[in-house]
């Protein structure tokens, strides 16, 4: 049996499979050369609200909880796992230690390809222009 | 079996729907939250305000308080009918349209009355909000969760007092960005906003900003405490509320 | 059956291309709205809902109105309507889609719309409106499509569909009732705060909806072999006549209540709309046009000579649609917001951008109607049901025309 349009079909298939695999190939290359962003850490503080690992992985959930606790439950004091208390506030707690959004939050988020919409309302420590 | 494939697809669909819902259901169960009310916060069973219009009754006087409020909460000044205001002044016939009378005493008629969210006991805005973005706190304050507001503006249609503003455009276009209060967020376009009785200040033990700046013309306190300041003035002075027939039971009272 | 929609004449594709161009233009206006916010509309702090929500309200009526064909067919075995049912259902689908779109474009933060599902709030009527509208859309898709498919295969309609059909008939009433509840439960808006609003909504829906449907069907007849059975047509026109009378009767009740009681809150919106106050007369001309057109359309509809005049009928229906549209698609909303809670007047008129976005949605609706009606008329043609005969009658009519009688004219 002869294949109709064999050549174009095979060429098409090759292009298709190539396009399908390209992200993995490029991705592996990028991963090899990827460097963790250099974050500007708070100068006078040693510890975050929670452990570094927790913050790195779960700061978005924490912020979500914070906002519901503060606004919906009216509870604005947070006790961390070590028993230390923090006032719940994005602008007045997080950003009082992490005094630069650009050199901290954004550095990671740029790499991760997320752009939290929080700053449409919340005022970053650098101020607005 | 011809039906097998069909029933499989059906089952798979149901399972997929279940998968989408399950994490939410599981996340909502959970232990006690590691949070408590600020130690410095001031509390009330039901917050209320009494406006002494014999003391505060000029456009300038109200404008001064409005400025304090709007500056603290980063409320923009927009010079057209898509404007925003949390606190503002209006003459008697606009403030109390149902309680007008052609022979009202001169002084009552010429006064300017400060208007703001009434923090109603039966707030229609809370009743109509489809996402619970507007909600009533146990202490009576009608608060907003701007994060959740979808901007349907049903609350604006529901409010009989015109106390709500919508961000038709980007509010930051109309704010002096150098004079922002960096401690408080702005809003973004597409959400509704209104006076919040300064919940963020009550949480750190401060009275609402307008009350603080009013030199005694605004009295703020616990409506359910017979010994509170508001109850004391309410006992002694004649007061009215806006649109009593709406059945909303405003928590803002006016001494006339 | 979708393949029927793909086979069409040049004119059919030309019309679709035209609609797509309108949609493209409108979507640029919508992009502009997304970019700059709702400030590109004419709405304001005082008139916080506008053209979008009023079109939504009007179209809910169109969605509900199909039931005026479906109900006689299923509840009264009025089989003259048999071949019209599918058009009522397909029109409802298009109307529901337009309604939902009008809500979406009105929302300030459309990306957060799912919050209505993540945080379901049964005390909000908007929550119920979302449920009934989506439910009605689903029911009509299911019932319409299944029935048409069965028709095409020359099979009886499946038994399991019965409950869905009956539900959808009741459901039609619910969508407009719930939409009225959206308005009539608000304590500060006197023009809406009236127990009869839901009933009036239904009455105006049952005249304006079938009128629009008939107009669209008349156009459809021009371009297809489909011909409405005479009996179905005349029955529907009678329903329109009754509904319009009831609609205006309900309106008169409002006027009586407001002015005999002399309650300021009830009178003010009517005074603003029909006479103007504080030097604002923006809507006076339009509102009297509504009254005049309503009077004309009722006169034409209740007089048998005019009602049965098929040349005049499209005009009668057109006038009726304009009258009801001014009333419900404009006056109702603006009168609800004016006078404002401060007893002042803030005029409202839709902006160009707002109108372009609305045009986009209407064009989408027209596209849906075109495609669905193409399919429906295609199937009817295949099956030889309700087709136009040379004399101008429908195959469903008892035609006594002879070559000489000249009935066609």
Tab-separated table of C-alpha atoms in Angstrom, chain B residues 154, chain C residues 56-57 59-61 63-64 92-93 95-97 99-100 103 116-117 121-122 124-141 164 167-182 201-202:
chain	number	residue	atom	x	y	z
B	154	UNK	CA	-25.019	45.441	43.660
C	56	UNK	CA	-29.382	42.205	30.673
C	57	UNK	CA	-32.769	42.769	32.248
C	59	UNK	CA	-32.908	40.107	27.464
C	60	UNK	CA	-33.873	37.952	30.410
C	61	UNK	CA	-37.365	38.743	29.204
C	63	UNK	CA	-35.053	34.330	27.217
C	64	UNK	CA	-38.156	33.700	29.277
C	92	UNK	CA	-33.719	31.521	24.636
C	93	UNK	CA	-30.230	30.088	24.291
C	95	UNK	CA	-30.739	35.443	24.960
C	96	UNK	CA	-29.212	33.624	27.944
C	97	UNK	CA	-25.772	33.909	26.404
C	99	UNK	CA	-27.523	38.058	29.431
C	100	UNK	CA	-24.485	36.347	30.861
C	103	UNK	CA	-23.161	40.698	33.337
C	116	UNK	CA	-19.365	33.804	43.279
C	117	UNK	CA	-18.837	30.059	43.238
C	121	UNK	CA	-23.863	33.403	49.122
C	122	UNK	CA	-27.502	32.319	49.032
C	124	UNK	CA	-27.670	37.412	47.473
C	125	UNK	CA	-30.205	37.424	44.667
C	126	UNK	CA	-27.348	37.760	42.206
C	127	UNK	CA	-26.199	34.326	43.277
C	128	UNK	CA	-29.612	32.897	42.426
C	129	UNK	CA	-29.733	34.800	39.194
C	130	UNK	CA	-26.474	33.180	38.164
C	131	UNK	CA	-27.934	29.777	38.961
C	132	UNK	CA	-31.250	30.242	37.191
C	133	UNK	CA	-29.701	31.784	34.088
C	134	UNK	CA	-27.077	29.102	33.660
C	135	UNK	CA	-29.647	26.477	34.465
C	136	UNK	CA	-32.037	27.836	31.869
C	137	UNK	CA	-29.282	27.960	29.291
C	138	UNK	CA	-28.447	24.352	30.011
C	139	UNK	CA	-32.072	23.190	29.939
C	140	UNK	CA	-32.729	24.834	26.602
C	141	UNK	CA	-29.572	23.462	25.060
C	164	UNK	CA	-36.523	18.459	31.733
C	167	UNK	CA	-38.836	21.918	34.474
C	168	UNK	CA	-37.735	24.289	31.780
C	169	UNK	CA	-41.246	25.695	31.437
C	170	UNK	CA	-41.466	26.485	35.140
C	171	UNK	CA	-37.857	27.611	35.075
C	172	UNK	CA	-38.645	30.251	32.450
C	173	UNK	CA	-40.879	32.016	34.940
C	174	UNK	CA	-38.230	31.737	37.598
C	175	UNK	CA	-35.527	33.492	35.603
C	176	UNK	CA	-37.522	36.634	35.207
C	177	UNK	CA	-38.916	36.515	38.701
C	178	UNK	CA	-35.453	36.219	40.162
C	179	UNK	CA	-34.240	39.032	37.934
C	180	UNK	CA	-37.065	41.207	39.243
C	181	UNK	CA	-36.147	40.233	42.813
C	182	UNK	CA	-32.703	41.583	42.052
C	201	UNK	CA	-41.411	41.963	34.192
C	202	UNK	CA	-43.157	38.780	33.135
